[in-house]
XYZ file of C-alpha atoms in Angstrom:
481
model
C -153.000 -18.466 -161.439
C -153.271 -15.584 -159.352
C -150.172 -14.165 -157.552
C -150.751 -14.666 -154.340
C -151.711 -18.374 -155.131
C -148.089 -18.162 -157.232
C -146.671 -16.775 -153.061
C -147.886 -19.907 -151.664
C -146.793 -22.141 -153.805
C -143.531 -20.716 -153.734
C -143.370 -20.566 -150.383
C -144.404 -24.170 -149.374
C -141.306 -25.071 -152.248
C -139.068 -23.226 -150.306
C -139.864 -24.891 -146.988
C -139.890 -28.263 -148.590
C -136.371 -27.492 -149.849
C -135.555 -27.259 -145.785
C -136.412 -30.757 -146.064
C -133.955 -32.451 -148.387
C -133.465 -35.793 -146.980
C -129.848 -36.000 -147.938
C -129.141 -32.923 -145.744
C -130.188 -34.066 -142.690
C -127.079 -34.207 -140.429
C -124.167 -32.252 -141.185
C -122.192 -35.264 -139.398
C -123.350 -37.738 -141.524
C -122.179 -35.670 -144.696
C -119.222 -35.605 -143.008
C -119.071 -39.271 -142.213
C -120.195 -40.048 -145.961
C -116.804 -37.758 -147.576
C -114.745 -39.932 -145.310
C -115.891 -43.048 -146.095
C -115.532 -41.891 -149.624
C -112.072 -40.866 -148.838
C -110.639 -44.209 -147.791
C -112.299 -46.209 -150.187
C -110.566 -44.140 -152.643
C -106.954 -44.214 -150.813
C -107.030 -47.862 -150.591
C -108.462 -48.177 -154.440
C -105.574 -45.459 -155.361
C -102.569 -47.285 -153.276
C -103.449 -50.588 -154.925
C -103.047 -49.239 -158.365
C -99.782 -47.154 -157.608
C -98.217 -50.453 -155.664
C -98.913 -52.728 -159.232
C -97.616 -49.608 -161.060
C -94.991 -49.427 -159.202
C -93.659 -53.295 -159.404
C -93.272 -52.666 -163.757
C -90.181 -51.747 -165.214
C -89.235 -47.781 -165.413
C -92.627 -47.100 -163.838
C -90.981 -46.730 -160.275
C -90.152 -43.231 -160.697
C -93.714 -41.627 -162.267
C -95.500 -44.014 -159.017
C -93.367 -42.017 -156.677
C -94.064 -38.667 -158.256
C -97.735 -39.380 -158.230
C -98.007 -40.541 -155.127
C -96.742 -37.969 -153.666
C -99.735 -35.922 -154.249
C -101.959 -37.942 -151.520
C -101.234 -38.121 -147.557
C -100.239 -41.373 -146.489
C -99.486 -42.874 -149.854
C -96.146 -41.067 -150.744
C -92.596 -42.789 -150.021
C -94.052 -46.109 -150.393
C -96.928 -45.660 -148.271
C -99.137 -47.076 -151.346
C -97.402 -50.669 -149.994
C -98.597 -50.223 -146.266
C -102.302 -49.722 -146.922
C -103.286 -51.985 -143.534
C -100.857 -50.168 -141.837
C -102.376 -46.359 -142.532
C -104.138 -44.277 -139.909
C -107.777 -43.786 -140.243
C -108.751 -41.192 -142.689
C -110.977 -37.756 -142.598
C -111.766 -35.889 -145.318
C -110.894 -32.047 -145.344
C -112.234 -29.418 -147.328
C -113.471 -29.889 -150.749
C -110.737 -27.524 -152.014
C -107.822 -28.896 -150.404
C -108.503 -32.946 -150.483
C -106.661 -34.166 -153.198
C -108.919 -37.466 -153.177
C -111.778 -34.794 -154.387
C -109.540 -33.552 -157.318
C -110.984 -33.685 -160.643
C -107.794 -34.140 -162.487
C -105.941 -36.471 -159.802
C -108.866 -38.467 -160.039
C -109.090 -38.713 -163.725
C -105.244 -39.603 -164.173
C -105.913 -42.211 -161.061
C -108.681 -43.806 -162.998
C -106.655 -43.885 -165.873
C -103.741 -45.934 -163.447
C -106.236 -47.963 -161.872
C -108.153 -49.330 -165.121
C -104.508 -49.803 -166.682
C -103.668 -52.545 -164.229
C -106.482 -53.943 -163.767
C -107.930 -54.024 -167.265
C -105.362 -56.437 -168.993
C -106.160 -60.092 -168.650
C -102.285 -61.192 -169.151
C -100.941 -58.623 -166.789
C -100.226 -54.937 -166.904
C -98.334 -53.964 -169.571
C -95.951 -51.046 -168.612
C -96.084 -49.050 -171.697
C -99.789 -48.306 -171.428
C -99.669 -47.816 -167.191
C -96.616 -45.125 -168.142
C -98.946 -43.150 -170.270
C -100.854 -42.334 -166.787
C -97.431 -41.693 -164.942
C -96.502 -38.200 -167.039
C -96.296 -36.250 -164.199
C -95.680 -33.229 -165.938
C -99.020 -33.137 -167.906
C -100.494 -34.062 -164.833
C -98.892 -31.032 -162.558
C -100.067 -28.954 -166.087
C -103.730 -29.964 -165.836
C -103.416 -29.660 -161.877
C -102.259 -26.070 -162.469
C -105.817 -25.024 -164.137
C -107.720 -26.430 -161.423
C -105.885 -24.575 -158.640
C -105.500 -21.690 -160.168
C -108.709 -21.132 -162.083
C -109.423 -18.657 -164.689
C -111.788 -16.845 -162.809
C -112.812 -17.789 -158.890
C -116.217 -17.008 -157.452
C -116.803 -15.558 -154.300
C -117.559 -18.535 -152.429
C -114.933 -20.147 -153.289
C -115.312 -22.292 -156.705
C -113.275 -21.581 -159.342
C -114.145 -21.347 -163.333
C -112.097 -23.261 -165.586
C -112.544 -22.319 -169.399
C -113.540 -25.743 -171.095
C -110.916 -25.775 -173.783
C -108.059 -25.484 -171.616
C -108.403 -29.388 -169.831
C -109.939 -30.689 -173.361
C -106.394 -29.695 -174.778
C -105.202 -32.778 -171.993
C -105.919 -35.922 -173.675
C -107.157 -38.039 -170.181
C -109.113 -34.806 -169.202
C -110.151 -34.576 -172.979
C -111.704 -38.275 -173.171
C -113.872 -37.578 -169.502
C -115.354 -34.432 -170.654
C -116.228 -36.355 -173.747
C -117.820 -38.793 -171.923
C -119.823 -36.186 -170.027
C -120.618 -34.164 -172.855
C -122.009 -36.894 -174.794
C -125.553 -35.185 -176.121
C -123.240 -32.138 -177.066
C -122.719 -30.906 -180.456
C -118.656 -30.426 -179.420
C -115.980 -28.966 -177.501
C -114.983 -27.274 -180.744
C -118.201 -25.478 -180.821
C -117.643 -24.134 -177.738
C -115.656 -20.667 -177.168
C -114.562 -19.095 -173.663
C -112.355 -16.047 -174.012
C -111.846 -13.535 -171.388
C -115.287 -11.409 -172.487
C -116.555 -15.313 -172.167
C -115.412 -15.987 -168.771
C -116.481 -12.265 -167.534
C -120.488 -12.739 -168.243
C -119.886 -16.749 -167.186
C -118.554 -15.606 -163.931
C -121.209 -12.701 -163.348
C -123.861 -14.539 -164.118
C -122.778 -17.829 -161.755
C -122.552 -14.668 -159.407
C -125.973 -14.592 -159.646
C -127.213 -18.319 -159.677
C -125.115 -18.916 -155.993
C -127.362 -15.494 -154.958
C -130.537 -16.871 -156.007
C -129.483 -20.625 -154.569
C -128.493 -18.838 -151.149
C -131.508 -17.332 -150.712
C -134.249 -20.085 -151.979
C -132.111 -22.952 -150.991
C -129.601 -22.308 -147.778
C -128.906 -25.936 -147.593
C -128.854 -26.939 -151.112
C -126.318 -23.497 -151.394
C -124.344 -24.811 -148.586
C -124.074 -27.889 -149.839
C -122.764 -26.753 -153.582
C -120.069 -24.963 -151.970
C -119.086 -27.311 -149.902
C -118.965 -30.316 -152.752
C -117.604 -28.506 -155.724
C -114.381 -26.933 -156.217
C -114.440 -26.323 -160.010
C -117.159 -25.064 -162.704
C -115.523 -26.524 -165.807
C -117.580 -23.985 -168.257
C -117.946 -22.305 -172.079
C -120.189 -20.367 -173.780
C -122.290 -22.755 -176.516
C -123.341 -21.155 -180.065
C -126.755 -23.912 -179.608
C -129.743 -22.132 -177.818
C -130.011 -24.876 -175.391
C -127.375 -25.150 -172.613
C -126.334 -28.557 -170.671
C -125.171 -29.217 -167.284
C -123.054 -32.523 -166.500
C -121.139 -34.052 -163.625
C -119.083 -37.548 -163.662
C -118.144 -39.980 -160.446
C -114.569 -39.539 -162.476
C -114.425 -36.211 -161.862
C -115.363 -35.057 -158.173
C -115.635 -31.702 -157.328
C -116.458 -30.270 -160.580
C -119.848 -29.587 -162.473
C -119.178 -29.018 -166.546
C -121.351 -26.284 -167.812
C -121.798 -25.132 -171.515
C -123.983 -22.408 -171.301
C -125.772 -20.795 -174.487
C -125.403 -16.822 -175.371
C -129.309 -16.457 -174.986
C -128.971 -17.663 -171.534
C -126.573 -14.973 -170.749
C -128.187 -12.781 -172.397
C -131.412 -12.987 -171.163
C -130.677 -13.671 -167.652
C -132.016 -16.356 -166.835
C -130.544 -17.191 -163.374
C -133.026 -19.340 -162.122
C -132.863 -21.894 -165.210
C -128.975 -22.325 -164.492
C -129.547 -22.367 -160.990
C -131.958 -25.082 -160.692
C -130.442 -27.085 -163.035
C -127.110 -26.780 -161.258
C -128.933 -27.850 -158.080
C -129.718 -31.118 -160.408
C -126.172 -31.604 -160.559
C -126.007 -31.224 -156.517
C -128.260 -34.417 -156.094
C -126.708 -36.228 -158.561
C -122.968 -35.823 -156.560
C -124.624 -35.978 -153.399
C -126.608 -39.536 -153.837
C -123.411 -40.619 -155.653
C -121.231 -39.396 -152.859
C -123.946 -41.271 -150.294
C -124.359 -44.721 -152.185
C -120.831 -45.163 -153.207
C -119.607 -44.795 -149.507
C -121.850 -47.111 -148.018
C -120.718 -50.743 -146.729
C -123.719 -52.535 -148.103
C -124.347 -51.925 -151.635
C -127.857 -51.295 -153.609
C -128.736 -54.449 -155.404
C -127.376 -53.426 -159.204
C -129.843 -55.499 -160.905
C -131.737 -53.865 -163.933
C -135.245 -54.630 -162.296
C -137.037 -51.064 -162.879
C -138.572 -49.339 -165.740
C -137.267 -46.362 -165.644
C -140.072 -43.718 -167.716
C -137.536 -41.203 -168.309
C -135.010 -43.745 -169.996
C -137.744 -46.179 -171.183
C -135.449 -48.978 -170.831
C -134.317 -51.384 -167.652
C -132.502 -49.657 -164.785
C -131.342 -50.226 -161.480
C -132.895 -49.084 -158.582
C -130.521 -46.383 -157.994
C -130.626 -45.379 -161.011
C -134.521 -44.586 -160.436
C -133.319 -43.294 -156.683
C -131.333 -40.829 -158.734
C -134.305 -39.483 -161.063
C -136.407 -39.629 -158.466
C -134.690 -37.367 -156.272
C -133.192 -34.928 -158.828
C -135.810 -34.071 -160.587
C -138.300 -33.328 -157.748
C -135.221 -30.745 -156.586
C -134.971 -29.268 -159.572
C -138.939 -28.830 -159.958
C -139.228 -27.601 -156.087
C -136.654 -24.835 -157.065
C -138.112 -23.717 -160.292
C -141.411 -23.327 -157.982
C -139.840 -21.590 -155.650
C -138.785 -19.028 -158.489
C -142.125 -18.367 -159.693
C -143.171 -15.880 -157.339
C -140.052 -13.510 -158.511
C -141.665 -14.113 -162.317
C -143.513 -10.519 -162.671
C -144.326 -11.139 -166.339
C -148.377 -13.158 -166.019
C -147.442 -14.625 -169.169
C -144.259 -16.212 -168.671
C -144.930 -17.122 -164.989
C -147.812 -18.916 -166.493
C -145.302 -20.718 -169.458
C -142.654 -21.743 -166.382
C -145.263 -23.220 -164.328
C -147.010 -24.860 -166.997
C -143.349 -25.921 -168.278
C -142.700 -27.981 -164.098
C -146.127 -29.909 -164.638
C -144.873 -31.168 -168.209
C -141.379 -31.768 -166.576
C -142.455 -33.669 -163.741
C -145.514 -35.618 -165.464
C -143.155 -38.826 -165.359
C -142.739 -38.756 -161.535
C -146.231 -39.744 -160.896
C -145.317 -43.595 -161.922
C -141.629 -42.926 -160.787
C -141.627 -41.948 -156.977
C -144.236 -45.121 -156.601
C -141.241 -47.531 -158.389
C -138.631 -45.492 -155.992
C -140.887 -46.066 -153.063
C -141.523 -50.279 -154.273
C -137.654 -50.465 -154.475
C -137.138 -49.073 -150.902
C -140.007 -51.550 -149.503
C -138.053 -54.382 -150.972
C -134.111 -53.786 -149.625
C -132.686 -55.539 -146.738
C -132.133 -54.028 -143.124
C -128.581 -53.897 -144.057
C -128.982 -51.335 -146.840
C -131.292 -49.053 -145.151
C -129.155 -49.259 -141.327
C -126.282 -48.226 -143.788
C -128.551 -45.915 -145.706
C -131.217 -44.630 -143.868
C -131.382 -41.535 -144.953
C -132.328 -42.400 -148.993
C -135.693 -43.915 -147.101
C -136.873 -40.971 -147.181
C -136.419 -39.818 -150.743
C -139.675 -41.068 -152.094
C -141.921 -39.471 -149.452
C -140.147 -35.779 -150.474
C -140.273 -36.667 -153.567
C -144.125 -36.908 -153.388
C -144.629 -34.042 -151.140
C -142.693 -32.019 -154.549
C -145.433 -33.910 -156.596
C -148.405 -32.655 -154.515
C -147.364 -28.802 -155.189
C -147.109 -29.607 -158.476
C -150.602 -31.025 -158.728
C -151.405 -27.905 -156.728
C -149.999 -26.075 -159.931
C -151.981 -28.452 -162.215
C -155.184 -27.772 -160.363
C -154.909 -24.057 -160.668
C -154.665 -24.175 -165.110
C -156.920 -23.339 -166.881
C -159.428 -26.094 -167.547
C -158.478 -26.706 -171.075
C -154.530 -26.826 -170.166
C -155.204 -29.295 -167.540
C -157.066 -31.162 -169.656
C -153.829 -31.499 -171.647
C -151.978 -32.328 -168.752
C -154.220 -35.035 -167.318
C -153.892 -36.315 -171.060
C -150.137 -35.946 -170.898
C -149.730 -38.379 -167.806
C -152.112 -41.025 -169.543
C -149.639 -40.994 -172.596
C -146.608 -41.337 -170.147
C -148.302 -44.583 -168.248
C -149.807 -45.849 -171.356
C -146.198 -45.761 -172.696
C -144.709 -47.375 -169.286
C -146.952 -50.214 -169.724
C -146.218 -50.364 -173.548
C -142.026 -50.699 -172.063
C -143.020 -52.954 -169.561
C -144.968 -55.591 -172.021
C -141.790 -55.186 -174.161
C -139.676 -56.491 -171.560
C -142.396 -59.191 -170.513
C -142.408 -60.262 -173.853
C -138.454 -60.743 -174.278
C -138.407 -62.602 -170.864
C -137.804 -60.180 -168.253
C -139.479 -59.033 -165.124
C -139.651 -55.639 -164.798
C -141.019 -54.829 -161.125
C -143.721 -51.675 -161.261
C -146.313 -51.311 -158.487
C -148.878 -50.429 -160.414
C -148.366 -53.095 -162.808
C -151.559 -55.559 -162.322
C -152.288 -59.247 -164.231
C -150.419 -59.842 -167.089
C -150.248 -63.002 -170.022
C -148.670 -63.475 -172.944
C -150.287 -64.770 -176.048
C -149.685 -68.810 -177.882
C -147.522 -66.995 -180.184
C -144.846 -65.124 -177.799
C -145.713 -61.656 -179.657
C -148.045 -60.262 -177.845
C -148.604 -59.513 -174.133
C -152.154 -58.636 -172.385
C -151.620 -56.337 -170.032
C -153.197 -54.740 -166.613
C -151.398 -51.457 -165.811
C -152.713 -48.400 -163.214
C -155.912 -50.291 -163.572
C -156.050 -49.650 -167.586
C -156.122 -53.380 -169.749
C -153.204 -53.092 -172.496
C -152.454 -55.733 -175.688
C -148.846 -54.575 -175.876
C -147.513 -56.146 -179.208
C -143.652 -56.489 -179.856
C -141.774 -54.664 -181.066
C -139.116 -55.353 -183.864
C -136.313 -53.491 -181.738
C -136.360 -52.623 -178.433
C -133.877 -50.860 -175.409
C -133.168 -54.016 -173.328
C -131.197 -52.451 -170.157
C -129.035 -49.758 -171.044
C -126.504 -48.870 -168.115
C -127.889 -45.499 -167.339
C -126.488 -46.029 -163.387
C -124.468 -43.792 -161.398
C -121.841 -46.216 -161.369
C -121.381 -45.919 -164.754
C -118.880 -43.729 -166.046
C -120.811 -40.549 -166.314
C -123.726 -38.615 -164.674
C -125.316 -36.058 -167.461
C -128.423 -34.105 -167.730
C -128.846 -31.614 -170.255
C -131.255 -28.717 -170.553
C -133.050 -30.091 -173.351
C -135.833 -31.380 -170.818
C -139.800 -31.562 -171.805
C -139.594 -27.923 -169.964
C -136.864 -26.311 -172.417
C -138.421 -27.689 -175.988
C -141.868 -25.968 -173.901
């Protein structure tokens, strides 16, 4: 592809990136962190007031809640009675504190987790207020702080804290280990230079998307990984902060962009979260959708999250390629964002189905996610404008890529016929299954499949945002290219 086709490309990326849906009104982000905020205050007083009624937990309820506006000296007993809440900034809002929040969620599941009642032993393990103030300490006062703002927080140090310990497990799930993970001071130095470097390149490619980092994180929770590959998590249990184990070949090589767009991944992830979980009228949370990254049933916001992540994420990386002065490796990145975003093409038409079929409710509380499926596609047509500029045989490849990624979607979907479920895919055409139950016949994206079943099958995992973790890991279709 010749480099001033590579210009254009990157340059339609970068005014596409203008476009983010989810940045549309600075008021309505605004709006959505309060709505966030009093949901949480009210979810936070109710735990400290049943905390508070057990025996010798008085005194740790008082010392926590003293922490959040409104709720010390009792205040957790007068919810009804509090004025209306408004979020500050990220750094000073305690309800957008990692740790707080990861103690709090402790509390909260505590007392409300025990069939037979609380039981005040286990809610005082969540009331030590002096490993709390301890684990507070490394988030305000940060190993190293950038200079926008966020500070870096050497991943061993909250692992050492055993609720902070069990969240970044959670997060950290596809990861060989904390203990294989080192971040001394020589550590932190290239970590923090280099993260110089990624909020440089976001600020210029991405104003908005740079804007909006700094103004949802507080915290880089991050380590340097003895593994090649490097992975990039967030958690609803721990706001503010973006975990991020990054490899020595990564710092060594420079690779800015890679860390940069995948931290931009992170961005959507917080900011749909942040969006859905503040609304009045929920998304439907049944596991309807066939997701073809996951290959199992999701929700729909669950396939509102990959479908408006990973488009990000690819419009960035395209955005990058015109900086790429090396023909060879420009050629491996952009071939690298077709592989990556091959499973959009059935995706953004599911994402687009699911936002036909909500209720006015949803969307007059949501309007803005409406939109995600049209930017998502407008991502998908640069990327076919990429496609369309290979070389013959590599797009060959590619076009026989995509077939293998629908032929395997209908392949999931005839598994979940075939076990009783109804999957709902708009390309998904006349279907029957067979006398004996074990095997389905199949119309999908106009192609006729005999889908037999299979002895085990994924039947729904909870891959949602409401679940207890958000992760997404460099080890993508574009890192084993």
């Amino acid at each position: 592809m010749s480099a001033s086709r590579i210009q254009q490309v990157a340059d339609e990326a970068r005014h596409v990136l203008k476009a983010n849906p989810l940045m549309a009104s600075t008021v309505s982000l605004r709006r959505i962190a309060t709505r966030n905020l009093s949901k949480r205050r009210f979810r936070y007083g109710r735990a400290l007031a049943a905390a508070s009624k057990l025996a010798g937990c008085s005194t740790g309820t008082e010392a926590l809640s003293a922490y959040f506006p409104g709720l010390a000296d009792g205040g957790y007993t007068r919810l009804l009675e509090l004025p209306a809440a408004i979020a500050g900034p990220v750094n000073s809002d305690p309800y957008r504190s990692s740790v707080l929040a990861a103690w709090m969620g402790g509390l909260t599941r505590s007392v409300e987790w025990q069939a037979d009642g609380p039981d005040a032993r286990v809610v005082s393990d969540y009331l030590q207020t002096d490993m709390i103030a301890s684990d507070l300490e490394l988030e305000r006062q940060p190993a190293r702080r950038l200079s926008c703002g966020i500070g870096l927080v050497p991943l061993e140090s909250p692992a050492r804290s055993r609720v902070m310990q069990s969240l970044l497990h959670q997060c950290m799930q596809d990861d060989p280990g904390l203990d294989r993970i080192v971040t001394g001071e020589k550590e932190l130095d290239q970590i923090a230079g280099h993260m110089e470097r990624v909020f440089a390149l976001i600020a210029k490619l991405d104003m908005y998307g740079h804007q909006r980092l700094i103004d949802s994180l507080h915290t880089l929770y991050v380590g340097v990984r003895r593994e090649p590959a490097c992975s990039v998590s967030s958690s609803t249990e721990l706001p503010g902060s973006v975990i991020i184990a990054i490899s020595r070949e990564r710092l060594r090589d420079g690779d800015h962009a890679e860390t940069a767009a995948q931290l931009l991944h992170e961005a959507g992830h917080i900011l749909l979260g942040l969006y859905t979980a503040s609304a009045a009228a929920c998304l439907p949370d049944e596991f309807e959708y066939v997701s073809p990254y996951k290959n199992d049933l999701q929700t729909l916001e669950s396939i509102l999250h990959t479908a408006y992540t990973i488009p990000w994420e690819c419009a960035f990386r395209m955005a990058c390629l015109s900086a790429e002065a090396d023909p060879e490796r420009r050629a491996r990145k952009a071939a690298s964002i077709i592989a990556y975003a091959a499973r959009q093409v059935p995706l953004i038409d599911i994402a687009r189905n699911g936002i036909e079929r909500l209720g006015g409710d949803v969307l007059l509380d949501l309007p803005d996610i409406a939109a995600i499926p049209s930017w998502s596609g407008r991502i998908q047509f640069l990327v076919n404008r990429l496609l369309a500029e290979e070389p013959i045989a590599h797009r060959q490849a590619h076009f026989a890529e995509r077939q293998q990624i629908l032929d395997r979607q209908a392949w999931d979907i005839g598994q979940m016929l075939l076990r009783g479920k109804e999957p709902i895919d708009p390309r998904m055409g006349r279907r029957q299954i067979d006398d004996s139950g074990d095997n389905v016949f199949l119309w999908y994206d106009g192609k006729f499949h005999v889908v037999p079943k299979a002895a085990d099958h994924a039947m729904g995992k909870n891959c949602s945002p409401r679940a207890e973790t958000i992760d997404a890991t460099a080890k993508s279709e574009m890192e084993v290219m």
